[in-house]
PDB file of C-alpha atoms and ligand atoms in Angstrom:
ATOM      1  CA  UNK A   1       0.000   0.000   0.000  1.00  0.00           C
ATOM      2  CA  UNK A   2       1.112   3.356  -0.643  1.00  0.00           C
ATOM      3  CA  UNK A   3       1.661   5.845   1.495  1.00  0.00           C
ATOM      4  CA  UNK A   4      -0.930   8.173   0.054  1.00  0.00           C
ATOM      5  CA  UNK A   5      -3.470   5.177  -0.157  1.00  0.00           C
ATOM      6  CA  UNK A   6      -2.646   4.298   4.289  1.00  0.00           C
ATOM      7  CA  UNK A   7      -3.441   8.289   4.522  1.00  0.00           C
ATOM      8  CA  UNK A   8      -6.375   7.538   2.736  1.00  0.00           C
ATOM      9  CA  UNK A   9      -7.735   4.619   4.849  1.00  0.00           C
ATOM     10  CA  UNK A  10      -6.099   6.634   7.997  1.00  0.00           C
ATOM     11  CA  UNK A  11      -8.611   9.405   7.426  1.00  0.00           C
ATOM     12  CA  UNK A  12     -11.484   6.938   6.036  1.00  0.00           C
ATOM     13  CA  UNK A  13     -11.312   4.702   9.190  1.00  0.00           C
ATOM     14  CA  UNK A  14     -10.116   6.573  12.191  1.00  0.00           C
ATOM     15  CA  UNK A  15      -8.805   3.518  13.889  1.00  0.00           C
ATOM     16  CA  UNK A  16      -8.609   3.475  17.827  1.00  0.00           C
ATOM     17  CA  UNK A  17      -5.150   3.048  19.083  1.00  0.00           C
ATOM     18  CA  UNK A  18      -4.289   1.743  22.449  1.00  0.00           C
ATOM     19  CA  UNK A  19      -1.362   3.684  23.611  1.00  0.00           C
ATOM     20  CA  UNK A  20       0.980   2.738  26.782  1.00  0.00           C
ATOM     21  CA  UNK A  21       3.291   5.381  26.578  1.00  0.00           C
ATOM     22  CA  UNK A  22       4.943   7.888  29.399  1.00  0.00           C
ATOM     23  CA  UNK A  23       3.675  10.359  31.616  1.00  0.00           C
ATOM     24  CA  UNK A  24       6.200  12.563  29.668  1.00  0.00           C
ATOM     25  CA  UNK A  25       4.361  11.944  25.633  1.00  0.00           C
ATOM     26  CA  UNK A  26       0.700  11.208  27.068  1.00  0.00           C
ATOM     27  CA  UNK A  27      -0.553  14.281  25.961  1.00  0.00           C
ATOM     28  CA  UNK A  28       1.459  15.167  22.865  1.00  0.00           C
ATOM     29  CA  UNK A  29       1.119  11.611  21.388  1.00  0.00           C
ATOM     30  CA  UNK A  30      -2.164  11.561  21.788  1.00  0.00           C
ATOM     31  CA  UNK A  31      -2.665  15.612  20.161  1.00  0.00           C
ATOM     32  CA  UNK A  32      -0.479  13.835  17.346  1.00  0.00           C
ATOM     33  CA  UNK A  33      -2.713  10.766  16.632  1.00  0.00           C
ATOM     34  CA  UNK A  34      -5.406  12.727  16.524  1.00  0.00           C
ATOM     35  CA  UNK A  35      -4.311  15.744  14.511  1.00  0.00           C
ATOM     36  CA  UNK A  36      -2.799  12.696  11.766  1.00  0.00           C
ATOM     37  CA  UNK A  37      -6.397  11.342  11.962  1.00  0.00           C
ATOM     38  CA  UNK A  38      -7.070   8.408  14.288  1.00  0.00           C
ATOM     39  CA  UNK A  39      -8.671   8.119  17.449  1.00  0.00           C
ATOM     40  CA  UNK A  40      -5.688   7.551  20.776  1.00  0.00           C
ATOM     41  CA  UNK A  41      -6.446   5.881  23.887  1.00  0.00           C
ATOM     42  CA  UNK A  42      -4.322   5.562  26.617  1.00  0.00           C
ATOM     43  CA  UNK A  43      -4.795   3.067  28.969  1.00  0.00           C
ATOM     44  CA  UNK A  44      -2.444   1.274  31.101  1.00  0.00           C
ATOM     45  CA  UNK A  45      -4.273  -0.634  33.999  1.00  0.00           C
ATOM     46  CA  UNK A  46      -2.988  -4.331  34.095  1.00  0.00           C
ATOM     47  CA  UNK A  47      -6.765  -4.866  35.538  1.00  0.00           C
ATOM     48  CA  UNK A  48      -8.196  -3.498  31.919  1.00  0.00           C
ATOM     49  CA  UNK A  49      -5.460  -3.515  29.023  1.00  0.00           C
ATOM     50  CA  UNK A  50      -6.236  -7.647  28.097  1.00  0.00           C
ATOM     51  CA  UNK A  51      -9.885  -6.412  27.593  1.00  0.00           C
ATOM     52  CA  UNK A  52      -9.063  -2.930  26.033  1.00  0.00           C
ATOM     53  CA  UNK A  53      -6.666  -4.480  23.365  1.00  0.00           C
ATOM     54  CA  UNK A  54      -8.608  -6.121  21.091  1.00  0.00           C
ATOM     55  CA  UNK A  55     -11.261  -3.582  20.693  1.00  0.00           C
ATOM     56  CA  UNK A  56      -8.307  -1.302  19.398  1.00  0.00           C
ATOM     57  CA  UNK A  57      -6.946  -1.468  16.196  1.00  0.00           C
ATOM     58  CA  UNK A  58      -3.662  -1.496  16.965  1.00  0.00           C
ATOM     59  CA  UNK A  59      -1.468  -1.213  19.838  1.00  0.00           C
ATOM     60  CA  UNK A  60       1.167   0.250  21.190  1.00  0.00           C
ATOM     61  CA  UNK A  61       4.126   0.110  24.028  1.00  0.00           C
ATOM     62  CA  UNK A  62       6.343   2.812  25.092  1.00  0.00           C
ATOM     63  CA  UNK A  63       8.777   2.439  28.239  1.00  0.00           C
ATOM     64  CA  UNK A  64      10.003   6.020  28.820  1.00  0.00           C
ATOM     65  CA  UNK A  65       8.520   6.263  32.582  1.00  0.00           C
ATOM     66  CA  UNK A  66       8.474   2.721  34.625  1.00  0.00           C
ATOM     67  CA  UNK A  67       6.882   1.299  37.494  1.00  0.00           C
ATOM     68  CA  UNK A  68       6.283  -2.610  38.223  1.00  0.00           C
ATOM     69  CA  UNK A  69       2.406  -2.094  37.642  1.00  0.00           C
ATOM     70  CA  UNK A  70       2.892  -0.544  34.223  1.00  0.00           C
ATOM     71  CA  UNK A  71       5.235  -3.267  33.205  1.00  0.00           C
ATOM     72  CA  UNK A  72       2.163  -5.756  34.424  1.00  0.00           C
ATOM     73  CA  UNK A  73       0.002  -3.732  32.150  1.00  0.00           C
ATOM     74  CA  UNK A  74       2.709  -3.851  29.180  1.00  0.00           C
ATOM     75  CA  UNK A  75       3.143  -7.067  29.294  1.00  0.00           C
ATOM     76  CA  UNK A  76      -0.585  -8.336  29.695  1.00  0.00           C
ATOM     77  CA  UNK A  77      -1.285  -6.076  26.850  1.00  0.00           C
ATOM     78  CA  UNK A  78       1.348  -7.233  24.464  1.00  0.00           C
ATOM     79  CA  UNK A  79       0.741 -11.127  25.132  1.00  0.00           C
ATOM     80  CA  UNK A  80      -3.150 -10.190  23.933  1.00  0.00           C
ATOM     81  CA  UNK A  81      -2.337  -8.157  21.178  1.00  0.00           C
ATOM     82  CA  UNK A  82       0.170 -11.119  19.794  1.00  0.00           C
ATOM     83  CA  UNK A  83      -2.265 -13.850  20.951  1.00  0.00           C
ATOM     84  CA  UNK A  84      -5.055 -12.223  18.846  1.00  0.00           C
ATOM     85  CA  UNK A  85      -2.662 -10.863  16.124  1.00  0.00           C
ATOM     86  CA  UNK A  86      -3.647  -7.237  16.931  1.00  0.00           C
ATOM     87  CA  UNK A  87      -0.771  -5.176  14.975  1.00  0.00           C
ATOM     88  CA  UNK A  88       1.845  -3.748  17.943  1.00  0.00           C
ATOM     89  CA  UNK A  89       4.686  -1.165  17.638  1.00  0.00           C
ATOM     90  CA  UNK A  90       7.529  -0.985  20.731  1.00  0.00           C
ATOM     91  CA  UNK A  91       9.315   2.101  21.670  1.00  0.00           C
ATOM     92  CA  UNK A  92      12.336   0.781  23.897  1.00  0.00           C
ATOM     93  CA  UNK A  93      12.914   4.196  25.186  1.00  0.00           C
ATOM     94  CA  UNK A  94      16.630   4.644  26.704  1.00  0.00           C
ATOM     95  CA  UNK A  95      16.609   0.669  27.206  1.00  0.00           C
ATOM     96  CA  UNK A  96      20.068   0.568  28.137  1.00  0.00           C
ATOM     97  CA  UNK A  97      20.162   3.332  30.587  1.00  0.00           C
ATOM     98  CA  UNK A  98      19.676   0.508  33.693  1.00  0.00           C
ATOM     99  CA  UNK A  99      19.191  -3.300  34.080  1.00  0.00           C
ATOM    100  CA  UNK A 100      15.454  -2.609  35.052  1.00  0.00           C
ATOM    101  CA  UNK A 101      14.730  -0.974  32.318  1.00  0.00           C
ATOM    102  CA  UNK A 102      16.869  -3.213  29.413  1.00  0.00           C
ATOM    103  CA  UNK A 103      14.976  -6.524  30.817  1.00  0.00           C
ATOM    104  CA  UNK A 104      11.751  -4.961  30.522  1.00  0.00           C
ATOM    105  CA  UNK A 105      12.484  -4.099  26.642  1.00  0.00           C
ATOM    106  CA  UNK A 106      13.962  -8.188  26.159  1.00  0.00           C
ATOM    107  CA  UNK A 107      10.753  -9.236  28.218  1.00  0.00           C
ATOM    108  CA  UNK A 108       8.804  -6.990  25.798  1.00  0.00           C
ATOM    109  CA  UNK A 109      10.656  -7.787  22.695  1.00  0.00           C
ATOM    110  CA  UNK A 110       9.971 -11.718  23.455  1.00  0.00           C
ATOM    111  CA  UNK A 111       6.829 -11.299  23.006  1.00  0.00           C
ATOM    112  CA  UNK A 112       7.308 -10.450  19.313  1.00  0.00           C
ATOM    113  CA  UNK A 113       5.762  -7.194  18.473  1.00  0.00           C
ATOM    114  CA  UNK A 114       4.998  -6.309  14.883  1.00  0.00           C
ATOM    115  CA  UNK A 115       7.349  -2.480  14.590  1.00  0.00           C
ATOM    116  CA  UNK A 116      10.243  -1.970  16.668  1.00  0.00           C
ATOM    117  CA  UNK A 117      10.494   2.026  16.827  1.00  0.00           C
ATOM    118  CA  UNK A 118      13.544   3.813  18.188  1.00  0.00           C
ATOM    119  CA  UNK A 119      16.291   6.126  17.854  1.00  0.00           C
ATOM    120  CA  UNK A 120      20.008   4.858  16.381  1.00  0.00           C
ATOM    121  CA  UNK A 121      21.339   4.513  19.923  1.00  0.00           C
ATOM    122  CA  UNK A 122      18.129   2.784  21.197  1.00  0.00           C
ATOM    123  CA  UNK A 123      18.589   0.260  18.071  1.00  0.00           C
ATOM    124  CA  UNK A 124      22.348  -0.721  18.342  1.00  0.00           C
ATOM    125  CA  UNK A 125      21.844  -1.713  21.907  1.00  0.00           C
ATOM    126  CA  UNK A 126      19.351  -3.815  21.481  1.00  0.00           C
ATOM    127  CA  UNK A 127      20.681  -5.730  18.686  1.00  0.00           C
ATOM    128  CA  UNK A 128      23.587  -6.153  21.743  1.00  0.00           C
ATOM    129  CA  UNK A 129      25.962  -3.511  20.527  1.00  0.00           C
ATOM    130  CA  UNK A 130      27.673  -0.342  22.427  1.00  0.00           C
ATOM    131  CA  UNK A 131      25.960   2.955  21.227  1.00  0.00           C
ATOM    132  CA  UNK A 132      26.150   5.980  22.228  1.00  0.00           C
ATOM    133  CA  UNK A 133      22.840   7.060  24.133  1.00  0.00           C
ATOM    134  CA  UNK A 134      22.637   9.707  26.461  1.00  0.00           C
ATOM    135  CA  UNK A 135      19.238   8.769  28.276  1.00  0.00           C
ATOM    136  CA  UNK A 136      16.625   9.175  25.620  1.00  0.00           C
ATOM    137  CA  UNK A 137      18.372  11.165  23.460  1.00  0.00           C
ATOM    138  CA  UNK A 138      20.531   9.395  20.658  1.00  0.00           C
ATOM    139  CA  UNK A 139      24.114  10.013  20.378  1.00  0.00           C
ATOM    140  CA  UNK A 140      24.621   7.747  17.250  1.00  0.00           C
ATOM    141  CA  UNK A 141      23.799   8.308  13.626  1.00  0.00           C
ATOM    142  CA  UNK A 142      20.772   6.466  11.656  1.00  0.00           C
ATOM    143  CA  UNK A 143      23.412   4.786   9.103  1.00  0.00           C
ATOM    144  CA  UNK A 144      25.720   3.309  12.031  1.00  0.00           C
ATOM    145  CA  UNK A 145      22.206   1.779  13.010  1.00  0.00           C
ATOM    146  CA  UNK A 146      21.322  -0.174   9.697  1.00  0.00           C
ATOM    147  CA  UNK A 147      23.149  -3.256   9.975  1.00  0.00           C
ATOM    148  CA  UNK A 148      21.430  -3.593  13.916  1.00  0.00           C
ATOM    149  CA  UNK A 149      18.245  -2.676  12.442  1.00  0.00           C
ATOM    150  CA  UNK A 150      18.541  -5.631   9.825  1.00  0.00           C
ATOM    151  CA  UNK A 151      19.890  -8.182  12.076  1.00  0.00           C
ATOM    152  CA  UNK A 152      17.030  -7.434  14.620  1.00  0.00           C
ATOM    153  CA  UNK A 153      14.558  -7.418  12.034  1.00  0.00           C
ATOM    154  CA  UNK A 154      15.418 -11.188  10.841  1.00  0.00           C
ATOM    155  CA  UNK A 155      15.587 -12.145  14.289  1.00  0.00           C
ATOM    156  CA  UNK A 156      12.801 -11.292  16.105  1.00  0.00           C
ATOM    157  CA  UNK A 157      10.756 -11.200  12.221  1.00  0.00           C
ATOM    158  CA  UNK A 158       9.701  -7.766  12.507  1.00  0.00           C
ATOM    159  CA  UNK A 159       9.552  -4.395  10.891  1.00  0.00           C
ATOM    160  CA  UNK A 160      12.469  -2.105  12.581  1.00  0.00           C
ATOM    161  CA  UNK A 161      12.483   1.645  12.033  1.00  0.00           C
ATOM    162  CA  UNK A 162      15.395   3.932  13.140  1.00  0.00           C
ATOM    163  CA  UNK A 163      14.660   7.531  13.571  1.00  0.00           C
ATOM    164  CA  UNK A 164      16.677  10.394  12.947  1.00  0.00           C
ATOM    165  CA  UNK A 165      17.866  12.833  10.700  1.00  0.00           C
ATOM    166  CA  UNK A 166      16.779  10.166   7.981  1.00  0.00           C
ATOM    167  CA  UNK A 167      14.882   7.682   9.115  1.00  0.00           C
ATOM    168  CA  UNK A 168      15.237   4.137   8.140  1.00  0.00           C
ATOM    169  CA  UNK A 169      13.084   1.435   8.117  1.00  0.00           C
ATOM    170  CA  UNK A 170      13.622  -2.567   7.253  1.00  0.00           C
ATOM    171  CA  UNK A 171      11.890  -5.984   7.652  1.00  0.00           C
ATOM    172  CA  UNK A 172      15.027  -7.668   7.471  1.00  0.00           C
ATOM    173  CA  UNK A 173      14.813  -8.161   3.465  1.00  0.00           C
ATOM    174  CA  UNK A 174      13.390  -4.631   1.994  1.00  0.00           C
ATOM    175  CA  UNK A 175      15.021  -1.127   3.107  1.00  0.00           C
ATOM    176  CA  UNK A 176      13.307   2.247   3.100  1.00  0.00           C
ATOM    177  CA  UNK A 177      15.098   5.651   3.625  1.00  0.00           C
ATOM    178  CA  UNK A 178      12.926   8.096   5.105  1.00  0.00           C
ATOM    179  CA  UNK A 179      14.563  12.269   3.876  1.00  0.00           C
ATOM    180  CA  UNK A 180      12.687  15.236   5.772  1.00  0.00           C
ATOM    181  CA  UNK A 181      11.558  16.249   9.124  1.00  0.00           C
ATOM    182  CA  UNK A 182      13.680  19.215  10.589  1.00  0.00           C
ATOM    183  CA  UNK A 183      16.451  19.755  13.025  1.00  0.00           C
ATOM    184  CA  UNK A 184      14.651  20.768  15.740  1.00  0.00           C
ATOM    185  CA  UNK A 185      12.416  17.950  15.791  1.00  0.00           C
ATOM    186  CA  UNK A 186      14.732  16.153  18.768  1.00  0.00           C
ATOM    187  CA  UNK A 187      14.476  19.617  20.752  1.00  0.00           C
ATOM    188  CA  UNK A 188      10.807  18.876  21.516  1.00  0.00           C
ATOM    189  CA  UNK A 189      10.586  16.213  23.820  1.00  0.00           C
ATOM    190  CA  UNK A 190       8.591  13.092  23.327  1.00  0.00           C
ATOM    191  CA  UNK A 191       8.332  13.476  19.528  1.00  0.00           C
ATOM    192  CA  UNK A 192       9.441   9.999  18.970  1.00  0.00           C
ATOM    193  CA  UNK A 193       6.852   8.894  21.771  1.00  0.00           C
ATOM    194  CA  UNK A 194       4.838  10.174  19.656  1.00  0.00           C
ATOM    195  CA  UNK A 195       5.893   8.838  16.090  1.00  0.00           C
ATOM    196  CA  UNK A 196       5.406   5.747  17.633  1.00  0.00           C
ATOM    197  CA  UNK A 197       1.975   5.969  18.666  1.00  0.00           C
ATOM    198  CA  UNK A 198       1.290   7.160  14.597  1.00  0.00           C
ATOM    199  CA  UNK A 199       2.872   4.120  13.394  1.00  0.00           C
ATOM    200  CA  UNK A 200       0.041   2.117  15.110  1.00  0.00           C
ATOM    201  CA  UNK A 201      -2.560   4.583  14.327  1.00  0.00           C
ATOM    202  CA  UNK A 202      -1.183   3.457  10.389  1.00  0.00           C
ATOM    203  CA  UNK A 203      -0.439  -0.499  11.624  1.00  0.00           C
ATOM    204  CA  UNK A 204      -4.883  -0.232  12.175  1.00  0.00           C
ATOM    205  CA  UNK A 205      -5.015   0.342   8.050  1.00  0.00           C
ATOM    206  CA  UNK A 206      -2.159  -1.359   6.484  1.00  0.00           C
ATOM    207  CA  UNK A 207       0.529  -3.856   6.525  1.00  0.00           C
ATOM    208  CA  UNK A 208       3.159  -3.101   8.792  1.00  0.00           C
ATOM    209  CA  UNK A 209       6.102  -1.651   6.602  1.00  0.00           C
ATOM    210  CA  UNK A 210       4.257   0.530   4.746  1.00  0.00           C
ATOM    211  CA  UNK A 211       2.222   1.650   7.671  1.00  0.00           C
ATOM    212  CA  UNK A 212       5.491   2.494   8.891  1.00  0.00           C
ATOM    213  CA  UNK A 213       6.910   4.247   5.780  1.00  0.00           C
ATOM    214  CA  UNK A 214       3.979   6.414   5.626  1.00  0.00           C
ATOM    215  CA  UNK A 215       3.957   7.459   9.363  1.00  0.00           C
ATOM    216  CA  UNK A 216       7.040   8.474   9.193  1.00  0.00           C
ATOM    217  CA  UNK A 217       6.815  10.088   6.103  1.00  0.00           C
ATOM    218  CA  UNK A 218       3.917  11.761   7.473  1.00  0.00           C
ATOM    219  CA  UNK A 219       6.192  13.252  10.016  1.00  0.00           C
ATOM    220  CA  UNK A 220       8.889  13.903   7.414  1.00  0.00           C
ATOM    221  CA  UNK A 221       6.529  16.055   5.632  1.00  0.00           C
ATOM    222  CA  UNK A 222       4.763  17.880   8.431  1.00  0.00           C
ATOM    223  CA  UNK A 223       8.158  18.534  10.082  1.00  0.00           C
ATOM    224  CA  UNK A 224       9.129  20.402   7.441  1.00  0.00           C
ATOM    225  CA  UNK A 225       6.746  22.937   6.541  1.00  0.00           C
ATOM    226  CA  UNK A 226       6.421  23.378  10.697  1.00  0.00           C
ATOM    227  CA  UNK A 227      10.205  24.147  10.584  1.00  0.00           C
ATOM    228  CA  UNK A 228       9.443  27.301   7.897  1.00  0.00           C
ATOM    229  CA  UNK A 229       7.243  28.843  10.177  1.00  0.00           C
ATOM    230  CA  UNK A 230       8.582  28.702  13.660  1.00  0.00           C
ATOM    231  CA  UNK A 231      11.030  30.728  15.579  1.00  0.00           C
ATOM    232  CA  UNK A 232      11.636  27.642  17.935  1.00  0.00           C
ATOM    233  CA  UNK A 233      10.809  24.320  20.031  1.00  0.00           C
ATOM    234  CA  UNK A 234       7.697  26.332  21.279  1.00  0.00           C
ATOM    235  CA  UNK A 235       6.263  27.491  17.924  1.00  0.00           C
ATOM    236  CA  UNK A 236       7.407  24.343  15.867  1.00  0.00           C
ATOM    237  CA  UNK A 237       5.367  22.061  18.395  1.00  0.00           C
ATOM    238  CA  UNK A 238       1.989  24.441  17.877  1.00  0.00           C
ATOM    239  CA  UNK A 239       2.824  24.523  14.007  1.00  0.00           C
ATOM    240  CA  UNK A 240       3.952  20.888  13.917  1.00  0.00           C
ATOM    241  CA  UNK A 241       0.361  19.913  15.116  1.00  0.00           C
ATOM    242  CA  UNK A 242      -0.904  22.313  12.669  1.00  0.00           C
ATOM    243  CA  UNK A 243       0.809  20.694   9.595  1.00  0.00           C
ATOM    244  CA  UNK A 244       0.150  16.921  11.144  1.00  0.00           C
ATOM    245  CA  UNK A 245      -3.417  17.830  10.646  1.00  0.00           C
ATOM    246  CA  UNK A 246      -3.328  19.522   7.330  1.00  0.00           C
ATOM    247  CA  UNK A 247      -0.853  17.166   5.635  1.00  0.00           C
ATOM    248  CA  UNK A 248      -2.569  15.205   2.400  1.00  0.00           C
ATOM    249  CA  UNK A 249      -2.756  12.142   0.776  1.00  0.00           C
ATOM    250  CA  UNK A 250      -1.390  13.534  -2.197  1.00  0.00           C
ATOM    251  CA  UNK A 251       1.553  15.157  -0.334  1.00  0.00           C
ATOM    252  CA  UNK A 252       2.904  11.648   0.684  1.00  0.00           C
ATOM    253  CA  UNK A 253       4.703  11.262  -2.592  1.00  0.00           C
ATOM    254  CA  UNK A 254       7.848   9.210  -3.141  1.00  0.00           C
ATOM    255  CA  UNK A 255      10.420  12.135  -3.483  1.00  0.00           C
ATOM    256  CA  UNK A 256      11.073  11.791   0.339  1.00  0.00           C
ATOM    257  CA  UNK A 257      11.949   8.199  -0.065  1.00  0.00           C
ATOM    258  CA  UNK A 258      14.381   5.791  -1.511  1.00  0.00           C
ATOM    259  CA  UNK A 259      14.076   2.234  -1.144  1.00  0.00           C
ATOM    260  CA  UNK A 260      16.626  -0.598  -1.493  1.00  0.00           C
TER     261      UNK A 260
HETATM  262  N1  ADP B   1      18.283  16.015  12.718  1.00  0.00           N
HETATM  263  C1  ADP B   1      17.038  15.706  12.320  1.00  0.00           C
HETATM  264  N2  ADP B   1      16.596  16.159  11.111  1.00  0.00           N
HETATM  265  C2  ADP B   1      15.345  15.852  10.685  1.00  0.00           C
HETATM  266  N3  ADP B   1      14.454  15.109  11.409  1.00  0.00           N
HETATM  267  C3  ADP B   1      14.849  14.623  12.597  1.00  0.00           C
HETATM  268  C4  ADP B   1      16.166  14.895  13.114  1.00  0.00           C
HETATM  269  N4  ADP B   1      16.281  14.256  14.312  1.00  0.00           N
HETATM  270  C5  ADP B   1      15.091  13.636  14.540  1.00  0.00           C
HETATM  271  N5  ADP B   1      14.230  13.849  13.514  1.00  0.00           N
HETATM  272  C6  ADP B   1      12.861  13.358  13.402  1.00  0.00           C
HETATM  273  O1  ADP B   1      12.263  13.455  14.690  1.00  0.00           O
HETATM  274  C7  ADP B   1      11.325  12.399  14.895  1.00  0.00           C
HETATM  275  C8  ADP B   1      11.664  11.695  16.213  1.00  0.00           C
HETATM  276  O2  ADP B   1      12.840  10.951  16.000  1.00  0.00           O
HETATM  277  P1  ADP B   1      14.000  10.787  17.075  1.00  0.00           P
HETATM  278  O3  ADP B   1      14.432  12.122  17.576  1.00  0.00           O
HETATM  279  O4  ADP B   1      15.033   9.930  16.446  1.00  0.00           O
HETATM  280  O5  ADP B   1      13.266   9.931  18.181  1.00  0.00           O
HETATM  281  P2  ADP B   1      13.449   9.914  19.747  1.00  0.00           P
HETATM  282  O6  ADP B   1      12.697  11.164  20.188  1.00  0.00           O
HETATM  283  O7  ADP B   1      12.784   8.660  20.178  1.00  0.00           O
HETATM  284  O8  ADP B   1      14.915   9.973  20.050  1.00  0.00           O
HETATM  285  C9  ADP B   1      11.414  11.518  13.647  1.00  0.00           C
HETATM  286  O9  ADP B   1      10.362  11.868  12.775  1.00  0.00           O
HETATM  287  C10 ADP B   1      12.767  11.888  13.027  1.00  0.00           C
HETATM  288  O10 ADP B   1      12.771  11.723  11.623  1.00  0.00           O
HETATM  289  C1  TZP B   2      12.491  12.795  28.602  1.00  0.00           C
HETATM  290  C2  TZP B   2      11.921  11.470  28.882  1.00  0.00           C
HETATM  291  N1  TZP B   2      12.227  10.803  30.030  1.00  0.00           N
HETATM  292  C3  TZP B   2      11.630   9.632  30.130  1.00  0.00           C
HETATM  293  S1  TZP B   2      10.619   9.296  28.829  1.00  0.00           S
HETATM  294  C4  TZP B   2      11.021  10.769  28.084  1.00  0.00           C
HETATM  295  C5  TZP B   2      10.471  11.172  26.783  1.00  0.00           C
HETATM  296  C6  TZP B   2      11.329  10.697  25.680  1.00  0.00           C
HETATM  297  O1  TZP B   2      10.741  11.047  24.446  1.00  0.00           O
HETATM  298  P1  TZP B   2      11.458  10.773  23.065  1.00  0.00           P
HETATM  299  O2  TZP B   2      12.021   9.386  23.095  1.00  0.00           O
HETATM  300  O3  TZP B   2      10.361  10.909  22.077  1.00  0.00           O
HETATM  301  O4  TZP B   2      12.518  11.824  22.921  1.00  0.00           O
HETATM  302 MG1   MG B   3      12.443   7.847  21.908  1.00  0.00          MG
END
């Protein structure tokens, strides 16, 4: 599917999203799924995600802000989605950062969800290697993160998407560069948080690469034309919003990308 055509269906259906992500992105990633077009809930409760997950169209995981209960609530919630092949994206957010935090993103990862999502330093780590990560922020660049995005992408037979200045995005056997977006994009916090919660707002209405591919395209796109028009982190957030919302099937062309 193209990316114009997962717009399309993105604005046609609306899917619901379940969304575990951090106290940090809650509000932004939800403001960003539903500027894009589809409908974000976030709910966490190991007592309610096994019922909630189904219902939604997609799910997904984000581990920026732990605590044993929302681990529970992860990992209930991805063990449903898999078990009732509900599409599911996981943001290992600063994974290697402590021991807690790295076993909950193997624990996570074990349960085999559909889109890895992170940033080059996030990726190289968890494909076992030594990158460069300064808590959330990525200290490594996108292309010293391809060969760990492959490997992990045969391995654990998902889609893997590295984000940065270009983005790139493999299942192991087809490779997508990603151009766009705009420097100041990692000055806003939680933007990834919340790139992650549009992939599975795209995962709802099509297969997972190119539900990938045109999220972050999406983001490519609307990054860009937010850049022109603000002065800084403040305005581009406001403007990024803006230009999520305004973006059109017809502007996710294939200038922005090259695949391989
Ligand atoms: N230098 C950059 N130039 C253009 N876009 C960028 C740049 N850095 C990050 N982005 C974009 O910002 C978004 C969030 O990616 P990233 O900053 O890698 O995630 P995270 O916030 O998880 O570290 C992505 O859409 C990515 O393409
Ligand atoms: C700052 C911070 N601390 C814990 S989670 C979080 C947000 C990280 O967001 P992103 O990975 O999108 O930069
Ligand atoms: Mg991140």
């Amino acid at each position: 599917m193209t990316p114009k055509a997962a717009l399309e269906a993105l604005r046609a259906q609306a899917p619901l999203v379940h969304c575990i992500t951090n106290y940090v992105a809650m509000n932004i990633a939800a403001n960003v799924t539903l500027a894009a077009g589809a409908s974000p809930a976030m709910i966490h409760a190991p007592q309610e995600v096994a019922d909630f997950t189904p219902v939604a169209g997609a799910l997904t995981i984000n581990i920026g802000t732990l605590s044993e209960p929302w681990v529970e609530g992860m990992r209930l919630a991805a063990k449903t989605a898999t078990a009732q092949s509900v599409p599911w994206v996981l943001d290992p957010v600063a994974h290697f950062a402590t021991p807690y935090r790295a076993k909950a993103a193997q624990d996570l990862l074990a349960l085999k969800p559909t889109i890895l999502r992170g940033n080059a330093s996030e990726i190289i780590a968890l494909a076992g290697g030594g990158g460069a990560g300064k808590g959330a922020d990525s200290g490594d660049s996108v292309t010293d993160a391809q060969s760990a995005a492959i490997d992990l992408a045969k391995r654990m037979g998902c889609v893997v998407a590295v984000t940065g200045e270009t983005d790139f995005v493999t299942d192991g056997t087809r490779h997508v560069t990603i151009h766009g977006g705009a420097a100041i994009m990692p000055k806003v916090t939680a933007l990834g948080c919340s790139l992650t919660a549009l992939v599975g707002a795209y995962a709802a209405v099509a297969p997972a690469l190119d539900a990938t591919v045109a999220a972050l395209l999406h983001f490519a796109v609307a990054g860009e034309r937010a850049a022109l028009m603000s002065d800084g982190p403040g305005s581009f957030s406001v403007r990024f919003l803006d230009q999520l919302y305004l973006v059109q099937p017809d502007d996710l062309g294939e200038s922005h990308l090259t695949w391989q």
